[in-house]
XYZ file of C-alpha atoms in Angstrom:
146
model
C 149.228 185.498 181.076
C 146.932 182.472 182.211
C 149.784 179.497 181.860
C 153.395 179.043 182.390
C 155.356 179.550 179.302
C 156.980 176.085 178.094
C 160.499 178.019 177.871
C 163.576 177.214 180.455
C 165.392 181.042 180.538
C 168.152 180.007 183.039
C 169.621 177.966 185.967
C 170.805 179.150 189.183
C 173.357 177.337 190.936
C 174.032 177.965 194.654
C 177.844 178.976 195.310
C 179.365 178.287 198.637
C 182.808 179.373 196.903
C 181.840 182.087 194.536
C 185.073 183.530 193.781
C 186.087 179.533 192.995
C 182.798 178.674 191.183
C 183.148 181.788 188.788
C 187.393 181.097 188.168
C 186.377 177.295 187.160
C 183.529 178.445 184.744
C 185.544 181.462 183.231
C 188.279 178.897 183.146
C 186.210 176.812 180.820
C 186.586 179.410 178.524
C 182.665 181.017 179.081
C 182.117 184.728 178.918
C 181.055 186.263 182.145
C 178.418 188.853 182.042
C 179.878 192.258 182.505
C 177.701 192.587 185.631
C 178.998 189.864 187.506
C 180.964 189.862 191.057
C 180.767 187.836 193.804
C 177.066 188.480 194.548
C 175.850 187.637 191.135
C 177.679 186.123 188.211
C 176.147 185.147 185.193
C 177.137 183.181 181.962
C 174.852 183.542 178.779
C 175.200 179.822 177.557
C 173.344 179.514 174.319
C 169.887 181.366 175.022
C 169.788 180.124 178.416
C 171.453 181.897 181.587
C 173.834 180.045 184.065
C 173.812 181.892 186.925
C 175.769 181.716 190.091
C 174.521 183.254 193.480
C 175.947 182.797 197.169
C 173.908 179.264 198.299
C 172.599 181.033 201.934
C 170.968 184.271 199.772
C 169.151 181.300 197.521
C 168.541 179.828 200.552
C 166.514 182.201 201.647
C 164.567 182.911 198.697
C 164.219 179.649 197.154
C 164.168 177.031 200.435
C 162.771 179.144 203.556
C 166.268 179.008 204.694
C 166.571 175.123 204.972
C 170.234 174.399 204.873
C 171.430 173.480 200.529
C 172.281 169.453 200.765
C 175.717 168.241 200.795
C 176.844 166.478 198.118
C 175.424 165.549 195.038
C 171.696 167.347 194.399
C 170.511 164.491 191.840
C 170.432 167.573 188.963
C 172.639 167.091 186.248
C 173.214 169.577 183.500
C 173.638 168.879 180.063
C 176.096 170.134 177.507
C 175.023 168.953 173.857
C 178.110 168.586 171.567
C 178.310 168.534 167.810
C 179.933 165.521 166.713
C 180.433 162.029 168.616
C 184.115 162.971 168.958
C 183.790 166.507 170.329
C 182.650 164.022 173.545
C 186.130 163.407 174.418
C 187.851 166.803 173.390
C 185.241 168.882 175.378
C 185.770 166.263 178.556
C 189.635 166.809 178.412
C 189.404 170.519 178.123
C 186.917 170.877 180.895
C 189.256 168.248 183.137
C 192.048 170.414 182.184
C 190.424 173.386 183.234
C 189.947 172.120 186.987
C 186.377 169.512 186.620
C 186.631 166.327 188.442
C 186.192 163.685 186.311
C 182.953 161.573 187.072
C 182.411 159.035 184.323
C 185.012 158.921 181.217
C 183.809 158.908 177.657
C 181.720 156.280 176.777
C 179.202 155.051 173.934
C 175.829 154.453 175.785
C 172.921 151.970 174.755
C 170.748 155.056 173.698
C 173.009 154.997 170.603
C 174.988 158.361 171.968
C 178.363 159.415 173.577
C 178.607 160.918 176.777
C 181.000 161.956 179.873
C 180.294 163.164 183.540
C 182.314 166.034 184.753
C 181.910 167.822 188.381
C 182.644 171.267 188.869
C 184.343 172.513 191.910
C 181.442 172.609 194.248
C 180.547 168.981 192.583
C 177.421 170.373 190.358
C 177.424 167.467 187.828
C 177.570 168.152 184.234
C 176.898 165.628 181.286
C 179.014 166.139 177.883
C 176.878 164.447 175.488
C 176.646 163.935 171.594
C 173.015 162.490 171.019
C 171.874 161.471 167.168
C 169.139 163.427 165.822
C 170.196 166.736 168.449
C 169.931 169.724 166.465
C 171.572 172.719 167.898
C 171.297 176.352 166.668
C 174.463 178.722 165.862
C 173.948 179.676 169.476
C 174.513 176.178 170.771
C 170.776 176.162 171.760
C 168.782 173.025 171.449
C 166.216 173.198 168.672
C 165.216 169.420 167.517
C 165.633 166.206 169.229
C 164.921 163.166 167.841
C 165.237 161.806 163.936
């Protein structure tokens, strides 16, 4: 292969609490891979993997060792939703399920609905119902636009 596939497979996200970081996302109701402990866990989120690995050990691989930042990364991760309303219902749930709420349910001037949510080691996630998102029967993304 000459080129770089146009394909995103999955996203890693550095845990400094992986016991916590794999209760909050199990909590949310997501299967955990059979294979998953507290050196690896991974979640098979529609096509793509979320995967969860101790933040020194990605460190290493993925930095040269230079220290993760603290706080925010500026990487946000987005959860499409169905229907404008599933906005709100899916925010609630994932609240109720231990997320810090970042930014309540709003209608935006793109013409969608969205909602920020943190999870426990503050890894933002947007909750978002966009017109013209088509998603598979896998959740995965397969048109956007009208």
């Amino acid at each position: 292969m000459s080129e770089l596939p146009s394909r995103l497979t999955a996203v890693t996200l550095g845990a400094r609490d992986m016991p916590e970081l794999r209760r909050f996302y199990r909590g949310l109701g997501w299967e955990e891979l059979p294979s998953s402990d507290n050196n690896w866990a991974g979640f098979l989120l529609g096509g793509v993997l979320l995967a969860l690995y101790p933040v020194e050990e990605l460190s290493a691989e993925a930095a040269n060792g230079a220290p993760a930042p603290a706080g925010w990364s500026g990487l946000t991760l987005i959860c499409n939703v169905d229907r404008r309303e599933q906005v709100d219902s899916a925010f609630a749930a994932a609240v109720a399920a231990g997320a810090t709420a970042v930014e309540e349910p709003v209608d935006r001037s793109w013409g969608g609905r969205s909602a920020y949510i943190a999870d426990p080691e503050g890894n933002r996630w947007e909750i978002a119902w966009a017109p013209g998102v088509q998603l598979d029967a896998r959740g995965a993304l397969i048109a956007l636009g009208g």
